[in-house]
Amino acid sequence: MMTPKHNRIMDHGLAGIQHVFVSNIWLDPIYVAAAAGLSLNLSTNLVNTIFIVSGLVTLTQATKLAKLPIVQGPSAAFDALMINAGKAGQLATASGSILLSALIVFLLSVTGLINKLIKLLTPAITGTLIFLVGISLSGFTLSEFLGGYPADKGFSSPTTLILSVTTATIVILLSIFGKGFWKRFSFLIALIVGDILAVSLGVVDYSVLSTKSWFGMPHLLPYGSLKFNWVMFLTFFVAYVVAVVEALGVYQAAGDTLKENISPRRIQNGLIGESAGSMFSSLFGGFPTTAFAQNVGILNLTGNVSRIPVIIAGILFVVLGFVPKIGAFLAITPSPVIGGIFLPAATTLILTGFNILKRAPDNNENNMIIGLSIILAIALPNYATGWSGVTGELLSNSILVGALSAIILQFALVNLPRMIKNIRGSHD
């Protein structure tokens, strides 16, 4: 007979596995490796490194630093940059750029200078940021949900929609109407049902597993000695700023879910952990990690906000980093199933953003900050797709555009007038 203690252990274990599957941290390195045309050895090394670094940073964050139930994984802000560097044979230069970018953020965090930015984050700014993180996640989610884009084979096919709609429906119904076990593990149940459906429909191909070994170790400097280039560094540093801004939003969203006021010190600790992990990752051929928004969605929908499942997920990530065959098994989960799981998670982030925006005073200044930032974040990237270099990287990312717009507008419409008023008052 199962005791309450055994039930808790099983619940936390299953919740940890749920976090592993929903995080989908293997997707970015596999996508980058394939698009950049990396060899099997380099591809395996990249995936192994990402698993191990994500696990170590997740464990450190959950137990020692930010002390939040947040999963860490590879930042999608670097996907395009890593692919371009791989195609150009400049991955050693990319690793050098990541190392220097992470070092700068690490020093800013350790010295506490990063707190000056955090203090600027009013509810109007953080609410807008979290809303935009949800919107950004929704773009990726729908491409997975529909099986890619209109020109792709299988896009919006009956098989694709059966998998994605079924998975999403299970998550939504169990999250809203389920009780106890069914609500806590709605994502895991949907994933299992989705995978069983995929096997029965002949969508899953297990042949890839035969090419993967049971044990693997990441290699130090797999692309050769680190190199440096100012232009590449600037583009990677902009991408790193995007990752930091996104992490700030996820920390705030987690705090909102936990009904806790996350102090600047905890956020500072979180950024120290992320940047240290990113430096380590660059030395083994990986790219930076950041807080994953979709796992905050799990906290909202399942109600399990304990750090223990996240710690278990971190341990599993590290183990998977040394067992490429199991990592490959996770990677063959069909995209429509992943999209069906991500869709409700993205929805909760958007609503979390709305709830934080409600805390902002209802005045013309805040209305302009929120509205204009969202408009620019959604519309401006469409006009920046043809621009290259740092400008293109800066303006093509909706989260960064929204964050910079909100901060600049906050200063121009609120902080600066207040400073001028105070100066005039002191002269009077």
XYZ file of C-alpha atoms in Angstrom:
428
model
C 0.000 0.000 0.000
C 1.309 3.434 -0.962
C 1.961 5.764 1.990
C 1.474 9.560 1.718
C 5.277 9.908 1.605
C 5.539 7.454 -1.284
C 2.722 9.259 -3.064
C 4.571 12.571 -2.743
C 7.778 11.016 -4.092
C 5.922 9.550 -7.064
C 4.085 12.822 -7.690
C 7.310 14.845 -7.666
C 9.045 12.293 -9.897
C 6.257 12.342 -12.488
C 6.111 16.140 -12.299
C 9.870 16.258 -12.943
C 9.482 14.033 -16.017
C 6.658 16.312 -17.149
C 8.965 19.328 -16.911
C 11.604 17.498 -18.961
C 9.230 16.750 -21.821
C 7.521 20.127 -21.885
C 10.818 22.049 -21.746
C 11.840 20.431 -25.046
C 15.419 21.663 -24.518
C 16.759 19.284 -27.152
C 14.833 21.035 -29.937
C 17.124 24.066 -30.356
C 20.465 22.203 -30.478
C 19.070 19.573 -32.882
C 17.580 22.303 -35.083
C 20.827 24.314 -35.072
C 22.976 21.252 -35.776
C 20.806 20.170 -38.708
C 20.451 23.645 -40.240
C 24.164 24.417 -39.859
C 25.138 21.109 -41.453
C 27.219 19.891 -38.499
C 28.770 16.428 -38.524
C 27.273 13.655 -36.390
C 30.068 14.052 -33.810
C 29.607 17.830 -33.515
C 25.815 17.469 -33.464
C 25.985 14.901 -30.675
C 28.450 17.074 -28.750
C 26.142 20.097 -29.040
C 23.116 18.172 -27.757
C 25.111 16.577 -24.911
C 26.512 19.951 -23.849
C 23.097 21.639 -23.836
C 21.563 18.842 -21.746
C 24.376 18.909 -19.157
C 24.597 22.713 -18.901
C 20.801 23.086 -18.715
C 20.696 20.488 -15.953
C 23.512 22.022 -13.921
C 22.122 25.562 -14.183
C 18.588 24.356 -13.388
C 19.855 22.563 -10.267
C 21.933 25.532 -9.133
C 19.132 28.022 -9.709
C 16.484 25.960 -7.939
C 18.599 25.108 -4.891
C 21.079 27.936 -4.313
C 20.583 31.091 -6.409
C 17.168 32.333 -7.538
C 15.445 29.518 -5.584
C 12.567 29.426 -8.055
C 10.893 26.427 -9.774
C 12.239 27.477 -13.164
C 13.750 25.203 -15.804
C 16.786 26.494 -17.682
C 17.424 25.675 -21.324
C 19.093 26.924 -24.522
C 18.059 30.405 -25.592
C 16.357 30.488 -29.003
C 17.747 34.017 -29.440
C 20.983 32.388 -30.620
C 19.559 29.870 -33.098
C 19.952 31.959 -36.253
C 23.372 33.280 -35.193
C 24.714 29.793 -34.473
C 23.356 28.472 -37.774
C 24.974 31.303 -39.748
C 28.260 30.829 -37.879
C 28.163 27.085 -38.558
C 27.548 27.562 -42.273
C 30.400 30.089 -42.443
C 32.801 27.857 -40.492
C 33.008 30.427 -37.666
C 31.731 28.462 -34.686
C 35.022 29.040 -32.824
C 34.412 32.798 -33.203
C 30.798 32.330 -32.094
C 31.983 30.536 -28.945
C 34.396 33.398 -28.202
C 31.583 35.938 -28.617
C 29.300 33.975 -26.289
C 32.030 33.668 -23.664
C 32.736 37.428 -23.646
C 29.013 38.355 -23.667
C 28.307 36.026 -20.747
C 31.357 37.347 -18.880
C 30.096 40.942 -19.188
C 26.651 39.997 -17.841
C 28.297 37.933 -15.084
C 30.377 40.933 -13.950
C 27.376 43.280 -14.104
C 25.418 40.796 -11.980
C 28.158 40.097 -9.427
C 28.820 43.804 -8.890
C 25.093 44.507 -8.546
C 25.004 46.976 -11.457
C 22.321 44.829 -13.081
C 20.019 45.863 -10.222
C 19.882 49.394 -11.630
C 18.067 47.969 -14.642
C 15.820 45.825 -12.479
C 14.711 48.881 -10.487
C 13.359 50.411 -13.695
C 10.967 47.516 -14.166
C 7.564 48.916 -13.235
C 4.390 46.798 -13.647
C 3.822 48.521 -17.006
C 7.212 47.280 -18.216
C 7.207 43.781 -16.688
C 3.597 43.111 -17.686
C 4.346 44.158 -21.257
C 7.484 42.027 -21.306
C 5.751 38.870 -20.054
C 2.875 39.421 -22.494
C 5.378 39.676 -25.359
C 7.226 36.554 -24.196
C 3.908 34.694 -24.479
C 3.250 36.186 -27.920
C 6.772 35.247 -29.042
C 6.322 31.699 -27.772
C 2.984 31.457 -29.592
C 4.673 31.925 -32.985
C 6.907 28.913 -32.436
C 4.017 26.999 -30.875
C 1.737 27.408 -33.871
C 4.458 26.321 -36.298
C 4.814 23.138 -34.248
C 1.044 22.790 -33.832
C 0.381 23.030 -37.586
C 3.428 21.040 -38.662
C 5.627 23.862 -39.928
C 4.657 26.448 -42.533
C 2.392 26.353 -45.639
C 5.187 25.207 -47.971
C 6.230 22.330 -45.681
C 5.182 18.736 -46.264
C 2.417 17.694 -43.899
C 1.482 21.267 -42.972
C -2.013 21.315 -41.462
C -2.637 17.756 -42.696
C -5.339 15.597 -41.052
C -2.659 13.524 -39.293
C -0.916 16.656 -37.985
C -4.147 18.175 -36.698
C -5.273 14.921 -35.064
C -2.061 14.888 -33.030
C -1.942 18.592 -32.144
C -5.655 19.143 -31.459
C -5.944 15.950 -29.393
C -2.892 16.846 -27.294
C -3.991 20.441 -26.699
C -7.551 19.376 -25.870
C -6.361 16.911 -23.238
C -4.165 19.552 -21.570
C -6.937 22.165 -21.573
C -9.718 19.872 -20.322
C -7.639 18.205 -17.606
C -6.139 21.532 -16.463
C -9.569 23.129 -16.109
C -11.853 20.254 -15.114
C -9.407 17.643 -13.814
C -8.814 16.992 -10.137
C -5.791 15.714 -8.235
C -3.600 13.406 -10.340
C -5.331 14.295 -13.613
C -4.789 18.033 -13.160
C -1.206 17.780 -11.850
C -0.043 15.632 -14.747
C -2.212 16.967 -17.549
C 0.835 17.727 -19.721
C 2.428 14.316 -19.189
C -0.856 12.502 -19.882
C -1.342 14.519 -23.069
C 2.214 13.728 -24.135
C 1.765 9.980 -23.606
C -1.544 9.943 -25.492
C -0.012 12.051 -28.280
C 2.982 9.715 -28.637
C 0.768 6.617 -28.675
C -1.360 8.252 -31.389
C 1.779 9.144 -33.344
C 3.013 5.539 -33.229
C -0.380 4.197 -34.324
C -0.443 6.674 -37.246
C 3.085 5.748 -38.302
C 4.488 9.234 -37.680
C 7.379 8.269 -35.375
C 10.595 6.918 -36.912
C 12.835 5.036 -34.463
C 15.628 4.337 -36.965
C 17.541 7.427 -35.812
C 18.175 5.740 -32.449
C 20.524 3.196 -34.018
C 23.024 5.961 -34.849
C 23.260 7.156 -31.242
C 25.544 5.657 -28.595
C 24.591 4.817 -25.012
C 27.333 6.951 -23.476
C 28.899 10.214 -24.574
C 31.008 13.029 -23.130
C 31.097 16.621 -24.376
C 34.463 17.747 -25.746
C 36.367 20.872 -24.705
C 36.648 23.438 -27.537
C 35.159 21.128 -30.214
C 35.433 23.839 -32.893
C 39.071 24.624 -32.122
C 40.657 27.473 -30.143
C 38.361 30.399 -29.351
C 38.510 33.340 -31.755
C 37.215 36.910 -31.571
C 35.569 39.251 -34.048
C 34.026 42.596 -33.060
C 31.113 42.453 -35.503
C 30.134 38.938 -34.475
C 30.577 39.827 -30.810
C 28.157 42.766 -31.110
C 25.457 40.619 -32.726
C 25.894 37.909 -30.092
C 25.866 40.474 -27.288
C 22.560 41.876 -28.578
C 21.185 38.323 -28.594
C 22.456 37.876 -25.040
C 20.625 41.036 -23.984
C 17.477 39.466 -25.449
C 18.066 36.345 -23.337
C 18.550 38.457 -20.198
C 15.406 40.485 -20.862
C 13.425 37.289 -21.441
C 14.797 35.787 -18.219
C 13.724 38.871 -16.247
C 10.203 38.406 -17.583
C 10.152 34.712 -16.674
C 11.378 35.414 -13.123
C 8.613 37.965 -12.681
C 6.044 35.541 -14.124
C 7.192 32.808 -11.728
C 6.929 35.230 -8.822
C 3.399 36.129 -9.888
C 2.482 32.428 -10.005
C 3.992 31.842 -6.555
C 2.333 35.005 -5.210
C 5.799 36.196 -4.158
C 7.576 39.484 -4.690
C 10.857 38.408 -6.297
C 13.571 40.663 -4.882
C 16.262 42.228 -7.109
C 18.805 40.134 -5.197
C 17.168 36.867 -6.266
C 16.989 38.037 -9.874
C 20.632 39.106 -9.649
C 21.544 35.630 -8.357
C 19.586 34.071 -11.189
C 21.483 36.071 -13.806
C 24.786 35.136 -12.138
C 23.863 31.469 -12.515
C 22.726 31.843 -16.122
C 25.832 33.756 -17.228
C 28.199 31.353 -15.441
C 26.463 28.420 -17.107
C 26.647 30.159 -20.481
C 30.412 30.675 -20.124
C 30.811 26.981 -19.326
C 28.592 26.073 -22.288
C 30.671 28.137 -24.732
C 33.824 26.200 -23.797
C 32.170 22.915 -24.826
C 30.554 24.155 -28.036
C 27.104 25.027 -26.674
C 25.202 28.290 -26.519
C 23.675 30.264 -23.616
C 20.881 29.072 -21.367
C 17.981 31.128 -20.108
C 14.827 30.653 -18.019
C 12.133 28.750 -19.935
C 8.738 30.404 -20.107
C 6.749 27.294 -21.048
C 7.567 25.606 -17.750
C 6.087 28.552 -15.872
C 2.924 27.746 -17.820
C 2.985 24.267 -16.249
C 3.133 25.828 -12.780
C 0.035 27.871 -13.579
C -2.048 25.083 -15.049
C -1.102 22.185 -12.760
C -0.847 24.100 -9.494
C 2.359 22.239 -8.549
C 4.759 25.075 -7.710
C 7.261 23.022 -5.702
C 10.938 23.272 -6.587
C 11.451 19.518 -6.112
C 10.105 18.483 -9.566
C 12.371 21.080 -11.185
C 15.349 19.713 -9.238
C 14.456 16.226 -10.475
C 14.211 17.591 -14.025
C 17.688 19.126 -13.640
C 19.118 15.772 -12.553
C 17.459 14.042 -15.514
C 18.912 16.634 -17.921
C 22.438 15.906 -16.664
C 21.894 12.144 -17.001
C 20.509 12.581 -20.528
C 23.603 14.585 -21.424
C 25.705 11.478 -20.918
C 23.240 9.123 -22.695
C 22.778 10.374 -26.290
C 20.480 7.473 -27.242
C 17.862 8.497 -24.659
C 18.191 12.126 -25.687
C 17.544 11.096 -29.279
C 14.466 9.153 -28.154
C 13.045 12.318 -26.607
C 13.859 14.253 -29.764
C 11.648 12.079 -31.983
C 8.490 13.309 -30.229
C 6.455 14.660 -33.189
C 6.248 18.440 -33.575
C 2.401 18.548 -33.501
C 2.443 16.873 -30.080
C 4.936 19.456 -28.809
C 2.790 22.235 -30.276
C -0.327 20.867 -28.591
C 1.448 20.952 -25.229
C 2.986 24.406 -25.723
C -0.247 26.117 -26.801
C -1.888 26.209 -23.331
C 1.480 27.136 -21.743
C 1.847 30.175 -24.018
C -1.729 31.170 -23.195
C -1.039 31.281 -19.455
C 1.968 33.555 -19.994
C -0.120 36.046 -21.958
C -2.716 36.074 -19.180
C -0.001 36.459 -16.542
C 1.182 39.534 -18.446
C -2.359 40.910 -18.406
C -2.657 40.375 -14.645
C 0.582 42.260 -13.986
C -0.499 45.097 -16.292
C -3.613 45.523 -14.133
C -1.311 46.606 -11.287
C -0.018 49.575 -13.278
C -1.824 52.846 -12.430
C -4.467 53.647 -15.048
C -3.133 56.893 -16.509
C -2.206 58.275 -19.918
C 1.509 57.716 -19.386
C 1.214 54.003 -18.619
C -1.377 53.473 -21.334
C 1.037 54.955 -23.872
C 3.999 52.937 -22.548
C 2.052 49.673 -22.751
C 0.233 50.284 -26.020
C 3.103 51.752 -28.015
C 5.587 49.136 -26.802
C 3.302 46.283 -27.842
C 2.585 47.862 -31.243
C 6.290 48.379 -31.965
C 7.212 44.896 -30.717
C 4.658 43.211 -32.960
C 4.961 45.404 -36.070
C 8.576 46.602 -36.267
C 10.272 43.186 -36.692
C 8.298 42.667 -39.922
C 10.141 45.648 -41.428
C 13.572 44.630 -40.126
C 13.815 41.186 -41.734
C 15.964 42.501 -44.583
C 18.416 44.364 -42.370
C 21.712 42.757 -41.415
C 24.270 43.163 -38.641
C 23.551 44.530 -35.188
C 20.645 46.717 -36.377
C 18.870 43.769 -37.943
C 19.462 41.607 -34.889
C 18.212 44.361 -32.598
C 15.032 45.301 -34.469
C 14.011 41.824 -35.595
C 13.459 40.526 -32.052
C 10.027 41.424 -30.726
C 10.902 40.885 -27.051
C 13.926 43.177 -27.185
C 12.048 45.840 -29.182
C 9.212 45.781 -26.662
C 11.523 45.889 -23.648
C 13.654 48.763 -24.981
C 10.546 50.690 -26.077
C 8.916 50.300 -22.674
C 12.076 51.353 -20.791
C 12.735 54.361 -23.051
C 9.096 55.480 -22.866
C 9.085 55.035 -19.090
C 12.102 57.330 -18.840
C 10.785 59.892 -21.363
C 7.184 60.065 -20.132
C 7.544 59.435 -16.398
C 11.088 59.592 -14.989
C 12.390 62.600 -16.949
C 9.344 64.851 -16.307
C 9.538 63.880 -12.646
C 13.231 64.825 -12.512
C 12.549 68.174 -14.198
C 9.692 68.864 -11.782
C 11.901 68.061 -8.793
C 14.686 70.343 -10.099
C 12.237 73.205 -10.594
C 10.774 72.601 -7.151
C 14.214 72.762 -5.542
C 14.955 76.083 -7.318
C 11.641 77.542 -6.156
